Coordinates of C-alpha atoms in Angstrom, one line a residue:
M1 CA 177.2 111.8 124.8
A2 CA 179.3 112.9 127.8
P3 CA 181.6 110.1 129.2
P4 CA 180.8 108.8 132.6
Q5 CA 182.3 110.9 135.4
P6 CA 185.3 109.3 137.2
F7 CA 185.4 109.9 140.8
F8 CA 187.6 109.4 143.8
S9 CA 186.2 109.3 147.3
F10 CA 187.8 109.3 150.7
F11 CA 186.3 107.4 153.6
P12 CA 188.4 107.7 156.8
S13 CA 189.2 104.6 158.7
P14 CA 187.8 104.2 162.2
C15 CA 191.3 103.1 163.2
A16 CA 192.8 106.4 162.1
P17 CA 194.7 108.2 164.9
S18 CA 192.6 110.8 166.8
S19 CA 194.9 113.6 165.6
L20 CA 193.8 112.8 162.0
W21 CA 190.2 113.7 162.9
Q22 CA 191.0 117.1 164.3
V23 CA 190.1 120.1 162.2
R24 CA 191.3 123.3 163.9
S25 CA 189.7 126.6 163.2
G26 CA 192.0 128.9 161.2
A27 CA 194.1 126.1 159.9
M28 CA 195.1 126.3 156.2
I29 CA 197.2 124.9 153.5
E30 CA 198.4 126.7 150.4
V31 CA 198.1 124.8 147.1
V32 CA 200.0 126.1 144.1
A33 CA 199.8 124.6 140.6
K34 CA 202.4 125.7 138.0
L35 CA 202.6 124.8 134.3
G36 CA 206.3 125.0 133.7
R37 CA 206.3 125.4 130.0
G38 CA 203.3 127.8 129.8
P39 CA 199.5 127.4 129.4
V40 CA 199.4 126.5 125.7
F41 CA 199.8 122.9 124.3
L42 CA 199.4 120.9 121.1
A43 CA 196.9 118.1 121.2
G44 CA 199.0 114.9 121.7
E45 CA 201.6 116.7 123.8
M46 CA 202.3 115.9 127.4
L47 CA 201.1 118.4 130.0
E48 CA 203.3 118.6 133.1
C49 CA 202.2 120.5 136.2
V50 CA 204.0 120.8 139.5
I51 CA 201.6 121.0 142.4
T52 CA 203.0 122.3 145.7
F53 CA 201.3 121.9 149.1
T54 CA 202.6 124.3 151.8
N55 CA 201.9 124.8 155.5
P56 CA 202.4 128.6 155.7
L57 CA 202.7 128.7 159.4
S58 CA 206.1 129.7 160.8
A59 CA 208.6 126.9 161.5
A60 CA 208.8 128.3 165.0
S61 CA 205.3 127.1 165.8
T62 CA 204.7 124.0 167.9
S63 CA 204.2 120.6 166.4
A64 CA 200.5 120.9 167.2
S65 CA 200.3 123.2 164.1
S66 CA 201.0 120.4 161.7
E67 CA 198.4 120.2 158.9
M68 CA 196.8 117.0 157.4
L69 CA 195.3 116.4 154.0
A70 CA 193.4 113.1 153.4
W71 CA 194.1 112.9 149.7
A72 CA 194.7 114.8 146.4
S73 CA 193.8 113.9 142.9
A74 CA 194.1 115.5 139.4
Q75 CA 192.3 115.2 136.1
I76 CA 192.1 116.9 132.8
H77 CA 188.7 117.6 131.2
C78 CA 187.1 119.6 128.3
Q79 CA 183.9 121.4 128.8
F80 CA 181.5 122.1 125.9
H81 CA 179.0 124.9 126.1
A82 CA 176.5 125.8 123.3
S83 CA 174.2 128.8 122.8
E84 CA 170.6 127.6 123.3
N85 CA 169.4 130.1 120.7
R86 CA 171.7 128.8 117.9
V87 CA 172.5 125.1 118.7
A88 CA 170.0 122.3 119.2
L89 CA 171.7 119.5 121.1
P90 CA 170.2 116.0 121.7
P91 CA 169.3 115.2 125.4
S92 CA 172.4 114.3 127.4
D93 CA 172.7 111.5 129.9
G94 CA 174.3 114.1 132.2
S95 CA 170.9 115.5 132.9
K96 CA 170.0 112.4 134.9
H97 CA 170.1 112.6 138.7
D98 CA 173.6 111.8 139.9
V99 CA 173.9 111.1 143.6
Q100 CA 177.7 110.9 143.5
A101 CA 178.0 114.4 141.8
E102 CA 176.0 115.8 144.7
N103 CA 178.2 114.2 147.3
E104 CA 180.8 116.6 148.5
T105 CA 183.2 113.8 149.4
V106 CA 183.4 112.6 145.7
F107 CA 185.9 114.0 143.3
V108 CA 184.0 115.4 140.3
P109 CA 186.3 117.7 138.4
N110 CA 183.6 119.5 136.5
R111 CA 181.3 120.1 139.5
G112 CA 179.6 123.5 139.1
E113 CA 180.8 124.0 135.5
R114 CA 178.5 125.1 132.7
G115 CA 177.9 122.8 129.8
Q116 CA 178.8 119.2 129.2
C117 CA 182.1 117.3 129.9
I118 CA 182.9 115.8 126.5
L119 CA 186.4 114.6 127.2
S120 CA 188.3 113.6 130.3
T121 CA 191.5 111.7 131.2
P122 CA 191.6 109.1 133.9
P123 CA 192.1 110.7 137.4
K124 CA 195.5 110.3 139.0
I125 CA 196.0 110.2 142.8
L126 CA 198.8 112.5 143.9
F127 CA 199.0 111.2 147.5
C128 CA 197.0 109.9 150.5
D129 CA 197.4 111.1 154.1
L130 CA 199.8 114.0 153.7
R131 CA 201.2 115.6 156.9
L132 CA 202.9 119.1 156.7
D133 CA 204.8 120.5 159.6
P134 CA 204.9 124.3 160.0
G135 CA 206.8 125.9 157.1
E136 CA 207.0 122.5 155.2
S137 CA 206.2 122.1 151.5
K138 CA 205.9 119.1 149.4
S139 CA 205.6 119.0 145.6
Y140 CA 204.1 116.5 143.2
S141 CA 204.5 116.3 139.5
Y142 CA 201.4 115.5 137.4
C143 CA 202.0 114.4 133.8
E144 CA 199.3 113.5 131.3
T145 CA 199.2 113.2 127.5
L146 CA 196.5 115.4 126.0
P147 CA 194.0 113.5 123.8
I148 CA 195.1 114.0 120.2
D149 CA 191.5 113.6 118.8
G150 CA 189.9 116.3 121.0
P151 CA 188.7 119.7 119.8
P152 CA 190.8 122.8 120.1
S153 CA 190.2 125.5 122.7
F154 CA 187.6 127.8 121.2
R155 CA 185.3 130.6 122.5
G156 CA 182.9 131.4 119.6
Q157 CA 179.5 133.1 119.4
S158 CA 177.7 129.7 119.3
V159 CA 179.9 127.2 121.0
K160 CA 182.8 127.0 123.5
Y161 CA 185.4 124.4 124.1
V162 CA 187.3 125.0 127.4
Y163 CA 190.1 122.8 128.8
K164 CA 191.0 122.7 132.5
L165 CA 193.2 120.7 134.8
T166 CA 191.3 120.2 138.0
I167 CA 193.1 119.3 141.3
G168 CA 190.9 118.1 144.1
C169 CA 192.0 117.8 147.7
Q170 CA 190.2 117.1 150.9
R171 CA 190.7 117.5 154.6
V172 CA 189.2 114.8 156.8
N173 CA 185.5 115.4 157.5
S174 CA 185.5 118.4 155.1
P175 CA 184.2 119.1 151.6
I176 CA 186.5 118.7 148.7
K177 CA 188.2 121.8 147.4
L178 CA 188.9 122.2 143.7
L179 CA 191.8 124.1 142.1
R180 CA 191.1 124.6 138.4
V181 CA 194.0 125.4 136.0
P182 CA 192.7 126.6 132.6
F183 CA 195.0 126.0 129.6
R184 CA 194.7 126.3 125.8
V185 CA 194.9 123.4 123.3
L186 CA 195.9 123.8 119.6
V187 CA 195.0 121.0 117.2
L188 CA 197.3 120.3 114.2
H189 CA 195.8 117.8 111.7
G190 CA 198.3 115.2 110.6
L191 CA 199.8 114.6 114.1
K192 CA 197.2 111.9 114.7
D193 CA 198.8 109.7 112.1
Y194 CA 202.3 110.1 113.6
Q195 CA 204.0 106.9 114.5
C196 CA 207.5 106.2 116.0
P197 CA 210.1 105.3 113.4
Q198 CA 210.4 101.6 112.9
D199 CA 213.9 101.3 114.5
E200 CA 212.6 103.0 117.6
A201 CA 209.4 100.9 117.8
V202 CA 211.3 97.6 118.0
A203 CA 213.9 98.8 120.5
P204 CA 213.8 97.0 123.8
S205 CA 211.7 98.8 126.5
N206 CA 212.9 99.7 129.9
P207 CA 210.2 100.3 132.5
F208 CA 212.7 102.4 134.6
L209 CA 213.1 104.8 131.6
E210 CA 209.4 105.2 130.9
E211 CA 209.2 108.8 131.9
E212 CA 212.4 109.7 129.9
E213 CA 211.0 107.9 126.9
G214 CA 207.8 109.9 127.2
L215 CA 209.7 113.1 127.2
K216 CA 211.6 112.0 124.1
K217 CA 208.4 111.1 122.3
D218 CA 206.9 114.5 123.3
S219 CA 210.0 116.2 121.9
R220 CA 209.7 114.2 118.6
L221 CA 206.0 115.2 118.4
A222 CA 206.9 118.9 118.8
D223 CA 209.6 118.6 116.2
L224 CA 207.2 116.9 113.8
A225 CA 204.6 119.7 114.3
T226 CA 207.2 122.3 113.6
D227 CA 208.2 120.5 110.4
L228 CA 204.6 120.1 109.2
L229 CA 203.8 123.8 109.9
M230 CA 207.0 124.9 108.1
A231 CA 206.2 122.8 105.1
A232 CA 202.6 124.0 104.9
T233 CA 203.2 127.7 105.4
S234 CA 206.5 128.3 103.7
R235 CA 205.3 127.5 100.2
R236 CA 205.0 130.7 98.1
S237 CA 203.5 131.0 94.6
L238 CA 201.9 134.0 92.8
H239 CA 198.1 134.1 93.0
L240 CA 196.6 136.8 90.8
Y241 CA 192.9 137.7 90.9
N242 CA 191.0 140.0 88.6
I243 CA 188.8 142.6 90.3
S244 CA 185.8 143.3 88.2
S245 CA 182.4 144.9 88.7
G246 CA 179.4 144.7 86.4
R247 CA 180.7 147.6 84.4
G248 CA 184.2 146.4 83.8
K249 CA 187.6 145.7 85.2
V250 CA 188.8 147.6 88.3
G251 CA 192.2 146.1 88.7
T252 CA 194.1 143.0 90.0
F253 CA 194.9 141.6 93.4
C254 CA 198.1 139.7 94.2
I255 CA 198.9 137.4 97.1
F256 CA 201.8 135.0 97.5
K257 CA 200.3 132.4 99.8
T258 CA 197.0 131.4 101.2
V259 CA 198.1 129.2 104.2
Y260 CA 199.3 130.9 107.3
K261 CA 200.1 130.3 111.0
I262 CA 198.5 132.3 113.8
G263 CA 200.9 135.2 114.5
E264 CA 201.8 135.7 110.9
D265 CA 200.8 138.7 108.7
V266 CA 198.5 138.4 105.6
I267 CA 200.1 140.6 103.0
G268 CA 198.5 141.5 99.6
T269 CA 198.9 144.1 96.9
F270 CA 196.5 145.8 94.5
N271 CA 197.1 147.2 91.0
F272 CA 194.3 149.6 90.0
S273 CA 194.9 149.5 86.3
G274 CA 191.4 148.9 85.1
D275 CA 188.9 151.0 83.3
I276 CA 186.7 151.6 86.3
P277 CA 188.2 154.0 89.0
C278 CA 188.3 152.7 92.5
L279 CA 187.6 155.3 95.1
Q280 CA 188.0 153.2 98.3
F281 CA 188.7 149.7 99.4
S282 CA 188.7 147.7 102.6
V283 CA 190.0 144.3 103.6
S284 CA 188.9 142.4 106.7
L285 CA 190.4 139.3 108.2
Q286 CA 187.4 137.3 109.4
T287 CA 186.4 133.9 110.8
E288 CA 183.2 132.2 109.8
E289 CA 181.6 130.1 112.5
S290 CA 178.9 127.8 111.2
I291 CA 176.8 125.1 112.9
Q292 CA 176.5 121.8 111.2
E293 CA 173.0 121.3 109.7
D294 CA 172.0 118.5 112.1
F295 CA 172.5 120.8 115.1
Q296 CA 171.1 124.1 113.8
R297 CA 168.3 125.6 115.9
R298 CA 166.6 126.8 112.7
R299 CA 167.2 125.5 109.2
G300 CA 169.2 127.9 107.1
Q301 CA 170.2 130.1 110.1
P302 CA 172.9 132.6 109.3
V303 CA 176.6 132.1 109.8
S304 CA 178.4 134.1 112.5
F305 CA 181.3 136.3 111.5
S306 CA 184.1 137.8 113.6
T307 CA 186.5 140.4 112.3
H308 CA 190.1 140.2 113.7
A309 CA 191.8 142.9 111.6
R310 CA 190.8 145.5 109.1
H311 CA 192.5 147.8 106.6
Q312 CA 190.7 150.7 104.8
E313 CA 192.1 153.1 102.3
A314 CA 191.0 155.8 99.9
C315 CA 192.6 155.0 96.6
L316 CA 191.3 157.4 93.9
H317 CA 194.1 158.0 91.3
T318 CA 196.3 155.4 93.1
A319 CA 198.0 153.1 90.8
Q320 CA 199.1 150.5 93.4
S321 CA 198.5 149.8 97.1
S322 CA 199.0 147.1 99.6
F323 CA 197.9 145.9 103.1
S324 CA 199.2 143.8 106.0
L325 CA 196.8 142.2 108.4
P326 CA 198.2 140.4 111.5
I327 CA 196.6 137.1 112.5
P328 CA 196.3 137.3 116.3
L329 CA 198.2 134.7 118.3
S330 CA 195.2 134.4 120.6
S331 CA 192.8 133.5 117.7
T332 CA 191.7 129.9 117.0
P333 CA 193.0 128.2 113.8
G334 CA 190.4 126.7 111.5
F335 CA 188.8 123.4 112.6
T336 CA 185.7 121.2 112.2
T337 CA 183.8 119.0 114.7
N338 CA 180.5 117.2 114.4
I339 CA 178.8 120.4 115.8
V340 CA 180.7 123.4 114.5
S341 CA 183.0 124.5 111.7
L342 CA 185.4 127.5 111.8
K343 CA 186.9 128.9 108.6
W344 CA 189.0 131.9 107.8
R345 CA 188.6 134.4 104.9
L346 CA 189.6 137.8 103.5
H347 CA 186.5 139.9 103.0
F348 CA 187.0 142.7 100.4
E349 CA 184.7 145.7 99.8
F350 CA 185.2 148.1 96.9
V351 CA 183.7 151.5 96.2
T352 CA 184.0 152.4 92.5
S353 CA 183.0 155.5 90.6
G354 CA 180.0 155.4 88.4
E355 CA 181.7 157.9 86.1
S356 CA 184.9 157.9 84.2
A357 CA 188.1 158.9 85.9
G358 CA 188.3 162.2 84.1
T359 CA 185.1 163.6 85.5
C360 CA 186.1 163.0 89.1
L361 CA 187.9 166.4 89.2
V362 CA 186.9 169.9 88.2
R363 CA 189.2 172.8 87.4
G364 CA 189.3 175.9 89.5
S365 CA 187.2 179.0 88.6
Q366 CA 190.2 181.2 87.9
P367 CA 191.4 181.0 84.2
E368 CA 195.1 181.1 85.3
A369 CA 194.6 178.6 88.1
V370 CA 196.1 175.1 87.8
T371 CA 194.6 173.8 91.0
W372 CA 192.2 170.9 90.7
T373 CA 189.5 170.2 93.3
G374 CA 187.3 167.2 93.8
V375 CA 183.6 167.2 92.9
E376 CA 181.1 167.5 95.7
Q377 CA 179.0 164.6 94.7
I378 CA 179.7 161.5 92.6
E379 CA 177.7 158.4 91.7
V380 CA 179.3 155.3 93.2
D381 CA 178.9 151.5 93.0
T382 CA 179.9 149.0 95.7
F383 CA 180.6 145.3 95.6
S384 CA 182.3 142.8 97.8
W385 CA 184.4 139.6 97.4
D386 CA 185.5 136.8 99.7
L387 CA 188.8 134.9 99.4
P388 CA 189.1 131.8 101.6
I389 CA 192.4 131.3 103.4
K390 CA 193.7 128.5 105.7
V391 CA 195.0 129.3 109.2
L392 CA 197.0 126.7 111.2
P393 CA 198.4 126.6 114.7
T394 CA 201.9 127.8 115.7
N395 CA 204.5 126.8 118.2
P396 CA 202.6 126.6 121.5
I397 CA 205.5 128.2 123.4
L398 CA 205.1 131.3 121.2
A399 CA 201.4 131.4 121.8
S400 CA 202.0 131.2 125.5
Y401 CA 203.4 134.7 125.5
V402 CA 200.0 136.3 124.8
S403 CA 197.8 133.8 126.5
Q404 CA 195.1 135.1 128.8
F405 CA 195.8 132.2 131.1
S406 CA 198.3 132.3 133.9
S407 CA 200.9 129.5 134.3
T408 CA 200.5 129.6 138.0
N409 CA 197.2 129.2 139.9
S410 CA 196.7 128.8 143.7
I411 CA 194.1 128.2 146.3
T412 CA 194.0 128.1 150.1
I413 CA 192.2 125.3 151.9

């Protein structure tokens, strides 16, 4: 069930000066929101955004060109959207008639958005009654810790989880204008149980150092995430798998680890030393998106697969081969919620000869010739195999370099 929508409403005072009520035609204010560290964060980290309000008129203009804003507020929310053909959701309270949401003087961050708001932080007021002279700018810093128990950002075939920071601002006697700043959230399991060391927990608190302490905690959280990811993905051990068909052994497959971070390469090797010759193989890096049984539109509905990388090779008379598949930095690590589950796998497909290796070639027609040519037709068998792997997040700063989101967003009001 979606949480109740917080709101902030401005009601001008009848005692306000007359200049506050004037809205001149052609007047405008530029609003720019910038995420200083980039648009990717770990759940539990602190998001910091600098919001700048500028009167773009020349400073040479008269004082009558000053601009007024009644208020500005900011809030983080996560929108959930599901495919009606694949997901059956229970009725939401959000479908009820909401008078406040229809009022254009009420700050509703997800107004006009598709889907349901499943997570939101408390709104924070940036200012009230801001006056900007020509050429003047004023900046405000918005800081908020991202909920650690929320879902990751995800755009799948059945469901979507989208995070946005929404900044609402309003002129007097005018509708609210919304500036939405999309960003990406990565979730690392294990951070939720993180607690400050005992010696830090009992240290005396200083209210004047609250912001500095928040930055220190955020830094400790990032360091802990790096340590957890390093420990989980650096372990290497030899994993050998026999590749066999119904007719016999084809070869072996070797891989040194099955836990990766997004941005890493999945590397594996083949040894085709079996009795059955392999003509061709392919390896696909795939995600498996499945809807939990309670939310399936149809019982037993098929799972959705997405292919992120693929390697295909002809390998007749090849003793050994290998592949390297990159895990895109823009992809979503595996996760599970009460509605959807995302898992990663390697999908193998093999094409083997139905005949022995010696009959796959025929000798040239000339007696003295030593050239061998391939047969025109050959009987083949095909089979497939799936190997589950685990994909974890990476450093959010690294993921920011390939993010589809911009660190800077703006609007003119």
